[in-house]
Coordinates of C-alpha atoms in Angstrom, one line a residue:
Chain G
M1 CA 0.0 0.1 0.0
G2 CA 2.9 2.4 0.6
T3 CA 2.6 5.7 2.9
P4 CA -0.8 6.8 3.3
E5 CA -1.9 9.8 1.7
P6 CA -2.5 12.8 3.7
V7 CA -6.2 13.4 4.1
L8 CA -7.2 16.9 3.2
A9 CA -4.1 18.6 2.9
G10 CA -4.2 22.4 2.6
V11 CA -7.5 22.7 4.7
G12 CA -7.3 24.8 7.9
N13 CA -10.7 23.4 9.2
T14 CA -13.6 21.4 8.2
I15 CA -17.4 21.6 8.9
L16 CA -19.7 18.6 7.8
V17 CA -23.1 19.3 6.8
L18 CA -25.2 16.5 7.7
S19 CA -29.0 15.4 7.9
G20 CA -30.6 12.1 8.1
K21 CA -33.6 13.3 6.1
G22 CA -33.2 14.2 2.2
G23 CA -34.4 17.3 0.8
V24 CA -34.0 19.5 4.0
G25 CA -31.5 21.8 2.3
K26 CA -28.2 20.2 3.2
S27 CA -26.6 21.6 0.0
T28 CA -28.2 24.9 0.1
A29 CA -27.3 25.4 3.7
A30 CA -23.6 24.3 2.6
V31 CA -23.7 26.6 -0.1
Q32 CA -25.0 29.6 2.0
L33 CA -22.5 28.8 4.8
A34 CA -19.7 28.7 2.6
A35 CA -20.5 31.9 0.8
T36 CA -21.1 33.6 4.2
L37 CA -17.6 32.4 5.4
R38 CA -16.2 33.9 2.0
A39 CA -18.1 37.1 2.6
K40 CA -16.4 37.4 6.0
G41 CA -13.1 37.1 4.4
H42 CA -12.1 33.5 4.5
R43 CA -10.9 31.2 1.7
V44 CA -13.4 28.5 1.4
G45 CA -13.7 25.1 -0.3
V46 CA -17.0 23.1 -0.8
L47 CA -16.7 19.2 -1.2
D48 CA -19.5 17.4 -2.4
V49 CA -19.5 13.8 -1.5
D50 CA -23.2 13.0 -2.7
L51 CA -22.3 10.7 -5.4
C52 CA -25.7 9.9 -6.5
G53 CA -27.3 13.1 -6.4
P54 CA -24.5 15.8 -6.7
S55 CA -26.5 19.3 -6.8
I56 CA -23.5 21.7 -5.5
P57 CA -22.0 22.7 -8.8
R58 CA -25.4 23.8 -10.3
M59 CA -26.0 25.7 -7.0
L60 CA -22.8 27.6 -7.4
G61 CA -23.1 28.1 -11.1
V62 CA -20.1 26.1 -12.2
E63 CA -22.1 23.1 -13.9
G64 CA -19.9 21.1 -16.7
R65 CA -16.8 22.8 -15.9
D66 CA -13.6 20.6 -16.0
V67 CA -11.4 19.5 -13.1
L68 CA -7.7 20.2 -13.9
T69 CA -5.0 18.0 -12.6
T70 CA -1.4 19.0 -11.1
P71 CA 1.6 17.2 -12.5
E72 CA 1.6 15.3 -9.4
G73 CA -1.9 13.6 -10.1
K74 CA -3.8 15.8 -7.7
W75 CA -7.2 17.3 -8.6
V76 CA -7.6 21.3 -8.7
P77 CA -11.0 22.4 -7.5
V78 CA -13.0 24.6 -9.7
S79 CA -13.0 28.2 -8.6
V80 CA -16.3 29.9 -8.5
D81 CA -14.9 33.5 -8.4
E82 CA -12.2 35.3 -9.8
E83 CA -10.2 35.8 -6.7
E84 CA -10.5 31.9 -6.0
R85 CA -11.7 32.3 -2.4
L86 CA -14.6 29.9 -3.2
K87 CA -13.7 26.5 -4.6
V88 CA -15.6 23.4 -5.1
L89 CA -15.1 19.7 -6.2
S90 CA -18.1 17.3 -6.8
V91 CA -18.3 14.1 -8.6
A92 CA -20.7 15.8 -11.0
F93 CA -17.6 17.3 -12.7
F94 CA -16.4 13.8 -13.8
L95 CA -19.9 12.8 -15.3
D96 CA -20.1 13.2 -19.1
S97 CA -23.7 14.2 -19.3
K98 CA -25.5 15.9 -16.4
N99 CA -28.2 13.3 -16.6
D100 CA -25.8 10.3 -16.2
A101 CA -26.9 8.3 -13.3
V102 CA -24.4 6.9 -10.9
I103 CA -25.5 3.6 -10.0
W104 CA -22.9 2.5 -7.7
R105 CA -23.0 0.1 -4.7
G106 CA -21.2 0.8 -1.4
P107 CA -17.8 -0.5 -1.9
K108 CA -17.2 1.5 -5.1
K109 CA -18.7 4.7 -3.3
N110 CA -16.0 4.3 -0.7
A111 CA -13.0 4.3 -3.1
M112 CA -14.3 7.4 -4.7
I113 CA -14.6 9.0 -1.5
K114 CA -11.2 8.2 -0.4
Q115 CA -10.0 9.9 -3.5
L116 CA -11.8 12.9 -3.1
L117 CA -10.4 13.5 0.5
T118 CA -6.9 12.6 -0.3
S119 CA -5.9 14.0 -3.8
V120 CA -7.3 17.6 -3.9
V121 CA -5.1 20.6 -3.5
W122 CA -7.2 23.0 -1.5
N123 CA -5.5 25.8 0.0
V124 CA -8.4 27.1 2.0
D125 CA -9.2 28.3 5.2
Y126 CA -12.5 26.3 5.7
L127 CA -13.8 23.5 3.9
I128 CA -17.5 22.6 3.9
I129 CA -18.2 19.1 3.2
D130 CA -21.9 18.3 1.9
T131 CA -23.2 14.9 2.5
P132 CA -26.1 12.7 1.2
P133 CA -29.1 11.9 3.0
G134 CA -28.7 8.9 5.6
T135 CA -26.1 7.2 7.5
S136 CA -24.3 4.6 5.0
D137 CA -21.6 4.2 3.0
E138 CA -20.6 7.8 2.1
H139 CA -20.8 8.9 6.1
I140 CA -18.9 6.1 7.4
S141 CA -16.0 6.5 4.7
V142 CA -16.0 10.2 5.2
M143 CA -15.9 9.8 9.2
E144 CA -13.0 7.0 8.8
N145 CA -10.9 8.9 6.5
I146 CA -11.1 12.5 8.3
R147 CA -9.9 11.3 11.6
Q148 CA -6.4 12.9 11.4
A149 CA -7.9 16.0 9.6
P150 CA -8.7 19.0 11.3
V151 CA -12.5 18.9 11.8
L152 CA -14.2 21.8 13.7
G153 CA -17.4 19.6 13.7
A154 CA -20.8 18.8 11.9
V155 CA -23.7 21.3 11.2
L156 CA -27.0 19.1 11.3
V157 CA -29.9 20.3 9.1
T158 CA -33.4 19.5 9.8
T159 CA -36.7 20.6 8.7
P160 CA -39.5 21.3 11.5
Q161 CA -41.6 18.1 11.2
M162 CA -41.5 15.3 13.4
V163 CA -40.6 12.9 10.5
A164 CA -37.7 14.7 9.9
V165 CA -36.6 15.2 13.5
D166 CA -36.9 11.5 13.7
D167 CA -34.1 11.0 11.0
V168 CA -32.0 13.6 12.5
T169 CA -32.2 12.1 15.7
R170 CA -30.6 9.1 14.1
E171 CA -27.8 11.2 12.5
L172 CA -27.3 12.7 16.1
T173 CA -26.7 8.9 17.4
F174 CA -24.4 8.5 14.3
C175 CA -22.3 11.6 15.2
R176 CA -22.0 10.5 18.9
R177 CA -21.0 7.1 17.9
T178 CA -18.5 8.4 15.6
G179 CA -17.0 10.7 17.9
I180 CA -17.6 13.8 15.7
S181 CA -18.6 16.8 17.7
I182 CA -21.7 18.7 16.9
L183 CA -21.7 22.4 16.2
G184 CA -25.3 22.7 16.3
I185 CA -28.7 22.3 14.6
I186 CA -30.3 24.7 11.9
E187 CA -34.0 24.4 11.4
N188 CA -34.6 25.0 7.7
M189 CA -37.9 25.7 5.8
S190 CA -39.3 27.0 8.9
G191 CA -42.5 28.9 7.9
F192 CA -43.5 30.8 4.5
V193 CA -44.2 34.2 4.2
C194 CA -47.2 34.5 2.0
P195 CA -46.1 37.2 -0.7
T196 CA -49.9 38.2 -0.8
C197 CA -50.7 38.9 2.3
S198 CA -47.5 38.7 4.4
E199 CA -49.1 35.9 6.8
C200 CA -46.4 33.6 8.0
S201 CA -47.6 30.0 7.7
N202 CA -45.9 27.1 9.3
I203 CA -46.4 24.9 6.3
L204 CA -44.3 22.2 8.0
A205 CA -45.2 22.7 11.4
S206 CA -42.5 24.5 13.6
G207 CA -40.1 24.5 16.3
G208 CA -39.0 20.6 15.8
G209 CA -35.3 21.6 15.3
E210 CA -35.3 23.7 18.6
Q211 CA -36.8 21.1 20.6
L212 CA -34.5 18.5 19.2
A213 CA -31.5 20.9 20.2
E214 CA -32.9 21.1 23.6
K215 CA -33.6 17.6 24.1
A216 CA -30.0 16.5 22.8
K217 CA -28.3 19.2 24.6
V218 CA -26.6 20.7 21.4
T219 CA -26.5 24.3 20.3
F220 CA -29.5 25.7 18.3
L221 CA -28.1 27.5 15.3
G222 CA -31.1 29.3 13.9
R223 CA -34.3 29.0 12.1
I224 CA -34.4 29.6 8.4
P225 CA -37.8 30.5 6.5
I226 CA -38.7 29.3 3.0
D227 CA -37.9 32.0 0.7
P228 CA -38.8 31.9 -3.0
T229 CA -35.9 34.3 -3.8
L230 CA -33.3 32.0 -2.2
S231 CA -34.7 29.1 -4.1
R232 CA -34.4 31.1 -7.3
C233 CA -30.8 32.0 -6.7
T234 CA -29.7 28.2 -6.0
E235 CA -31.5 27.4 -9.2
E236 CA -29.6 30.0 -11.3
G237 CA -26.3 29.6 -9.3
L238 CA -26.2 33.2 -8.2
N239 CA -24.7 34.2 -5.0
Y240 CA -27.5 35.0 -2.6
I241 CA -25.7 36.1 0.3
D242 CA -23.7 38.6 -1.7
K243 CA -26.7 39.8 -4.0
F244 CA -29.1 40.2 -1.1
A245 CA -26.5 41.4 1.9
N246 CA -29.4 42.8 3.7
S247 CA -32.0 40.0 3.9
P248 CA -33.1 38.4 7.2
I249 CA -31.9 35.1 5.9
C250 CA -28.5 36.6 5.0
Q251 CA -28.2 37.8 8.5
I252 CA -29.2 34.5 10.2
Y253 CA -26.3 32.8 8.2
H254 CA -23.8 35.3 9.4
S255 CA -24.9 34.7 12.9
I256 CA -24.6 31.3 12.6
I257 CA -21.2 31.5 11.1
T258 CA -20.4 33.9 14.0
K259 CA -21.7 31.0 16.6
L260 CA -19.5 28.1 14.4
T261 CA -16.2 30.0 14.2
R262 CA -16.1 31.9 17.4
Q263 CA -14.2 29.2 19.0
T264 CA -11.5 28.7 16.2
D265 CA -11.3 32.8 16.1
E266 CA -10.7 32.8 19.8
E267 CA -7.8 30.2 19.4
M268 CA -6.3 32.3 16.7
E269 CA -6.6 35.4 19.0
V270 CA -4.4 33.5 21.4
E271 CA -1.8 32.5 19.2
K272 CA -1.6 36.2 18.0
Chain Q
M1 CA -3.6 13.5 -16.6
S2 CA -2.6 11.0 -13.7
A3 CA -3.1 7.5 -13.4
A4 CA -5.5 7.7 -10.5
A5 CA -7.8 10.3 -12.1
R6 CA -7.9 8.6 -15.1
D7 CA -8.9 5.5 -13.6
L8 CA -11.6 7.1 -11.8
E9 CA -13.1 8.7 -14.8
D10 CA -13.0 5.3 -16.6
M11 CA -14.9 3.9 -13.5
V12 CA -17.4 6.4 -13.5
E13 CA -18.3 6.1 -17.2
E14 CA -18.1 2.4 -17.7
C15 CA -19.2 1.0 -14.6
P16 CA -20.9 -2.3 -15.7
A17 CA -22.5 -2.7 -12.4
D18 CA -25.9 -3.2 -13.9
S19 CA -25.0 -5.3 -16.7
N20 CA -24.3 -9.1 -17.0
E21 CA -20.8 -8.3 -17.1
A22 CA -20.7 -7.2 -13.6
G23 CA -17.2 -8.2 -12.0
W24 CA -16.2 -9.6 -15.2
A25 CA -15.4 -6.8 -17.6
G26 CA -12.0 -5.1 -18.0
V27 CA -12.8 -2.2 -15.9
C28 CA -13.8 -4.2 -12.9
Q29 CA -10.0 -5.3 -12.5
G30 CA -8.7 -3.6 -9.4
C31 CA -12.1 -1.9 -8.5
P32 CA -12.9 -2.5 -4.7
G33 CA -16.4 -3.4 -5.6
K34 CA -15.4 -6.5 -7.9
E35 CA -15.9 -9.3 -5.3
L36 CA -19.5 -7.9 -4.5
C37 CA -20.6 -7.6 -8.3
L38 CA -19.2 -11.0 -8.9
S39 CA -21.3 -12.5 -6.0
Q40 CA -24.4 -10.9 -7.1
G41 CA -23.9 -10.7 -10.7
S42 CA -24.9 -12.8 -13.5
Q43 CA -25.2 -16.1 -12.0
P44 CA -28.6 -17.3 -11.0
D45 CA -29.9 -16.8 -7.4
P46 CA -30.4 -20.1 -5.7
E47 CA -33.1 -18.3 -3.7
Q48 CA -34.9 -16.6 -6.6
Q49 CA -37.4 -19.6 -6.6
V50 CA -38.6 -18.7 -3.0
I51 CA -38.6 -15.1 -3.5
D52 CA -40.7 -15.6 -7.0
T53 CA -43.0 -17.7 -4.9
R54 CA -43.7 -15.0 -2.6
L55 CA -43.9 -12.5 -4.9
G56 CA -46.2 -14.5 -7.6
A57 CA -48.9 -14.0 -4.9
I58 CA -48.7 -10.1 -5.1
R59 CA -50.4 -8.7 -8.3
H60 CA -49.0 -5.4 -8.7
K61 CA -45.7 -4.3 -7.5
V62 CA -45.4 -0.3 -7.5
L63 CA -41.9 1.4 -6.8
V64 CA -42.0 5.2 -5.5
L65 CA -38.7 6.6 -6.5
S66 CA -37.0 9.7 -6.6
G67 CA -33.1 10.9 -6.8
K68 CA -33.9 13.5 -4.8
G69 CA -34.6 13.2 -1.0
G70 CA -37.4 15.0 0.9
V71 CA -39.7 15.5 -2.1
G72 CA -42.4 13.4 -0.5
K73 CA -41.9 9.8 -1.5
S74 CA -42.9 8.4 1.9
T75 CA -45.9 10.6 2.1
M76 CA -47.2 9.8 -1.6
A77 CA -46.5 6.1 -1.0
V78 CA -48.6 6.3 2.4
L79 CA -51.5 8.2 0.5
L80 CA -51.5 5.8 -2.5
A81 CA -51.6 2.7 -0.1
Q82 CA -54.1 4.3 1.8
I83 CA -56.6 5.2 -1.3
L84 CA -56.0 1.6 -2.8
A85 CA -56.8 0.1 0.6
G86 CA -59.8 2.3 1.1
E87 CA -61.0 1.1 -2.3
G88 CA -61.2 -2.9 -0.8
Q89 CA -57.8 -3.6 -2.3
R90 CA -55.5 -5.7 -0.1
V91 CA -52.4 -3.6 0.1
G92 CA -48.8 -4.0 1.3
L93 CA -46.4 -1.2 1.9
L94 CA -42.8 -2.1 2.2
D95 CA -40.2 0.5 3.2
V96 CA -36.5 -0.2 1.9
D97 CA -35.1 2.9 3.2
V98 CA -32.7 1.2 5.8
C99 CA -31.2 4.6 7.3
G100 CA -34.0 6.9 7.4
P101 CA -37.2 4.9 7.7
S102 CA -40.2 7.0 7.9
I103 CA -43.2 4.7 7.3
P104 CA -43.8 3.5 10.8
H105 CA -44.4 7.3 11.8
L106 CA -46.8 7.8 8.8
L107 CA -48.7 4.9 9.4
G108 CA -48.9 5.1 13.0
V109 CA -47.2 1.6 13.9
E110 CA -44.2 3.0 15.7
D111 CA -44.8 0.7 18.7
Q112 CA -45.7 -2.3 17.0
P113 CA -42.9 -5.1 16.6
V114 CA -42.6 -7.3 13.7
L115 CA -43.2 -10.9 14.8
D116 CA -41.3 -13.6 13.7
S117 CA -43.6 -16.6 12.8
Q118 CA -42.7 -20.0 11.6
W119 CA -43.5 -18.8 8.0
G120 CA -41.3 -15.8 8.2
W121 CA -41.7 -12.3 9.4
Q122 CA -45.4 -11.1 10.1
P123 CA -45.8 -7.6 8.8
V124 CA -47.4 -5.0 10.9
V125 CA -50.8 -4.2 10.2
S126 CA -51.6 -0.2 10.1
P127 CA -54.7 1.1 11.9
L128 CA -55.3 3.5 8.9
G129 CA -56.9 1.2 6.6
K130 CA -55.7 -2.2 7.1
I131 CA -52.2 -1.8 5.1
K132 CA -49.7 -4.4 5.9
T133 CA -46.1 -2.8 6.2
L134 CA -42.7 -3.8 7.0
S135 CA -39.9 -1.3 7.6
V136 CA -36.6 -1.3 9.1
G137 CA -38.3 1.1 11.7
S138 CA -40.5 -1.9 13.1
L139 CA -37.5 -3.9 13.3
L140 CA -35.3 -1.5 15.6
S141 CA -35.9 -1.0 19.6
S142 CA -35.8 2.6 19.7
Q143 CA -36.5 5.5 17.3
S144 CA -33.4 7.2 17.8
Q145 CA -31.0 4.3 17.1
A146 CA -29.0 4.7 14.1
V147 CA -28.7 2.1 11.4
V148 CA -25.1 2.8 10.4
W149 CA -24.8 0.2 7.8
K150 CA -22.5 -0.3 4.5
G151 CA -24.0 -1.6 1.3
P152 CA -23.7 -5.3 1.5
R153 CA -25.3 -5.2 4.7
K154 CA -28.3 -3.3 3.4
T155 CA -28.6 -5.4 0.6
A156 CA -29.0 -8.5 2.8
L157 CA -31.6 -7.2 4.9
I158 CA -33.6 -6.1 2.0
R159 CA -33.5 -9.8 0.6
R160 CA -35.0 -10.8 4.0
M161 CA -37.5 -8.4 3.6
I162 CA -38.8 -9.7 0.5
K163 CA -37.9 -13.3 1.0
D164 CA -38.8 -14.0 4.7
T165 CA -41.9 -11.8 4.9
L166 CA -45.2 -13.3 5.1
W167 CA -47.0 -10.7 2.7
G168 CA -49.9 -13.2 1.7
R169 CA -52.0 -12.5 -1.3
L170 CA -52.0 -8.9 -2.0
D171 CA -53.5 -6.9 -4.8
T172 CA -50.7 -3.9 -4.7
L173 CA -47.5 -3.8 -3.0
V174 CA -46.1 -0.4 -2.8
V175 CA -42.5 -0.1 -2.2
D176 CA -41.1 3.1 -0.5
T177 CA -37.3 3.8 -1.6
P178 CA -34.6 5.9 0.1
P179 CA -33.0 8.9 -2.2
G180 CA -30.5 8.2 -4.8
T181 CA -29.6 5.2 -7.0
S182 CA -27.6 2.9 -5.1
D183 CA -27.6 -0.3 -3.2
E184 CA -31.1 -0.4 -2.1
H185 CA -32.5 0.5 -5.5
L186 CA -30.3 -2.1 -7.1
T187 CA -31.4 -4.5 -4.7
I188 CA -35.1 -4.2 -5.1
V189 CA -35.1 -3.7 -8.7
R190 CA -33.1 -7.1 -9.1
L191 CA -35.4 -9.0 -6.6
L192 CA -38.5 -8.1 -8.3
A193 CA -37.2 -8.4 -12.0
T194 CA -38.2 -12.3 -12.6
T195 CA -41.8 -11.5 -11.2
R196 CA -41.8 -8.0 -13.4
P197 CA -42.7 -5.2 -11.3
S198 CA -45.8 -2.9 -12.8
G199 CA -43.6 -0.1 -12.8
A200 CA -42.3 3.0 -10.7
V201 CA -43.9 6.3 -10.0
I202 CA -41.3 9.1 -10.0
L203 CA -41.6 12.0 -7.6
T204 CA -39.9 15.6 -7.9
S205 CA -40.4 18.9 -6.4
P206 CA -40.6 21.9 -8.8
Q207 CA -37.2 23.3 -8.6
R208 CA -35.1 22.4 -11.8
L209 CA -32.2 21.6 -9.2
A210 CA -34.4 18.5 -8.4
A211 CA -35.3 17.8 -12.0
G212 CA -31.4 17.3 -12.4
V213 CA -31.1 14.7 -9.6
V214 CA -34.5 13.1 -10.5
S215 CA -33.7 12.6 -14.3
R216 CA -30.9 10.3 -13.1
E217 CA -33.4 8.3 -11.4
I218 CA -35.5 8.0 -14.8
R219 CA -32.1 7.1 -16.4
F220 CA -31.8 4.4 -14.0
C221 CA -35.3 2.9 -14.5
Q222 CA -34.4 3.0 -18.3
K223 CA -31.4 1.1 -17.6
M224 CA -32.9 -1.4 -15.3
N225 CA -35.9 -2.0 -17.5
V226 CA -38.4 -0.6 -15.1
P227 CA -41.2 1.0 -16.6
V228 CA -42.0 4.8 -15.7
L229 CA -46.0 5.0 -14.7
G230 CA -45.5 8.7 -14.7
I231 CA -44.1 11.8 -12.8
I232 CA -45.7 13.6 -9.8
E233 CA -44.8 17.2 -8.9
N234 CA -45.2 17.4 -5.1
M235 CA -44.8 20.6 -3.2
S236 CA -46.2 22.5 -6.2
G237 CA -47.1 26.1 -4.7
F238 CA -48.9 26.7 -1.2
C239 CA -52.5 27.7 -0.8
C240 CA -52.3 30.3 2.0
P241 CA -54.8 29.5 4.6
C242 CA -55.2 33.1 5.4
C243 CA -56.1 34.5 2.2
S244 CA -56.5 31.3 -0.2
E245 CA -53.9 32.7 -2.6
V246 CA -51.7 30.1 -4.3
S247 CA -48.2 31.2 -4.2
E248 CA -45.2 29.6 -5.9
V249 CA -42.9 28.3 -3.1
F250 CA -40.3 26.7 -5.1
P251 CA -40.4 28.0 -8.6
G252 CA -39.4 25.7 -11.6
G253 CA -42.2 23.4 -13.1
A254 CA -39.9 20.5 -13.0
G255 CA -42.4 18.0 -13.2
A256 CA -43.8 19.2 -16.8
H257 CA -40.3 19.6 -17.9
L258 CA -39.1 16.1 -17.0
A259 CA -42.5 14.6 -18.5
E260 CA -41.8 16.1 -21.8
K261 CA -38.2 15.4 -22.2
Y262 CA -38.5 11.7 -21.2
R263 CA -41.9 11.2 -22.7
V264 CA -43.5 10.0 -19.7
P265 CA -46.9 11.1 -18.5
L266 CA -47.1 13.8 -15.9
L267 CA -49.7 12.2 -13.2
G268 CA -50.1 15.6 -11.7
A269 CA -49.1 18.2 -9.3
V270 CA -49.6 18.2 -5.6
P271 CA -49.5 21.6 -3.7
L272 CA -48.1 22.2 -0.3
D273 CA -50.8 21.6 2.5
L274 CA -50.9 21.8 6.1
G275 CA -53.2 18.8 6.3
L276 CA -51.1 16.7 3.8
A277 CA -48.1 17.4 5.7
E278 CA -49.8 15.2 8.6
A279 CA -51.2 12.6 6.2
G280 CA -51.3 9.2 7.8
V281 CA -50.8 10.4 11.2
S282 CA -54.0 12.2 11.5
C283 CA -55.8 11.4 8.2
G284 CA -56.4 15.4 8.2
W285 CA -55.6 15.3 4.4
R286 CA -58.9 13.8 3.4
D287 CA -60.7 17.0 3.4
S288 CA -57.9 19.1 2.4
P289 CA -57.8 20.9 -0.9
V290 CA -55.2 18.5 -2.1
A291 CA -57.2 15.2 -1.7
Q292 CA -58.9 15.6 -5.1
A293 CA -55.6 15.9 -6.8
V294 CA -54.1 12.9 -5.1
R295 CA -57.1 10.8 -5.8
D296 CA -57.2 11.7 -9.6
M297 CA -53.3 10.5 -9.6
V298 CA -54.2 7.5 -8.0
A299 CA -56.9 6.7 -10.4
K300 CA -54.5 7.4 -13.4
I301 CA -51.7 5.1 -11.7
K302 CA -54.7 2.4 -11.3
E303 CA -55.3 2.6 -15.1
K304 CA -51.7 1.8 -16.1
L305 CA -51.3 -1.4 -13.9

């Protein structure tokens, strides 16, 4: 086997975005977290390990770009902005057509994830890892491989319904078992403001995330309402955080990032 | 380009995992999944006969699929089962989502254990309309228990759920699946292959982003020879309970787009609804404005069986 390759070389700190439930907005949250970190002046990378349904490239508007390879055989992530402060790597870049299905069984997914974790030249302060729903091959592989890497912890995303909360509880158990620290819970799709009458309806019930956080004794990071503008931005690959810097959602993300990075910022201060 | 990167790109493009060459083809050399593909590949399955006997007693087998998570697969599977059962059919609902089973919660059978009788696992019967159901959720001792399983173990469990479950004679078996196109999907499709599944109902939400992921699922069905019965666009607008105005929550129109692109029927669009969000648990959906939309869709599905 030779010497093991270093995992996540050139990454300052790693944040995992997890959820047992699908479609709760993991990828959207991952992209907004990355964009917010970038707006705060950090260099950020996004790694999409959802092999069967990768959606990050589209959300960042870099669909169909090619991944370059260094002479040493490492992958160079695709840059989203000109200053190269937001970079991304996803299995979607290796697929020929964007509709190609990756029909892979577990062992093959594990091999791919190991590659994604070891052979990318990142050079970033923060790396956000976006995961598929569930607690299976992809998650086990990521956890097994990032043991030696600097990991800040995991952010769990849920929607307010009890069914989603059940699944996220399982994800919590998974985090505890694998020994990864939980940074907190985001409750996404929490309410919808009717554009006609401004009445806020809790389409998917409300408060599930906060209750879960309380019960599991983890930080509740914030509640994010459904916003068609955000939805449209992710569809078209636009940077919502930069475009709507004064929107309430943007402010929520800023407060979330402040909570997440407080610890590392303090450490940096001490070093200075 | 480096050898490693090239290898990987070859793997992505040429994986024969779903063909008869699984494990035998050139690209399989050196692939960590080779052994597994070989063991599940082209050789006839010694247990297939038992499985066929069990499945032969079930007239229609309908898969509920979506590449995307959280678009309402389980909700729609429960609605389909409830409506069919309400018409007097004998209905079963199999939940093959190993890591995130939500069917027990939706059908109100969370606390009922699965009994192991001498003829196999006895499916739990839901109080909401005599639906026989089996889910990993019913096999776990606690709701918060995480099933952290890798592929081969999930495959083995799904095989047991088909082979060792005493479904008896059923008119329709609805199969609810997890998001993606991986172990669970390959396993269930392969197990159903000899008794021919009636087809798959594909769910999507309106965003184009979802359409991208869902089109992979349609390609999966085409590759695996599973007929697509139609597409349902869920979460299509929201009817405000205050002013009754329907607003677009997720823009996109993905359902119609996919239906046209892949020439499959669009079964209908279901708006977001507070009553429906609690479907199964309270039956509150029966009076909601979306109930009719759902009934029409089920009628269309029945025509195709």
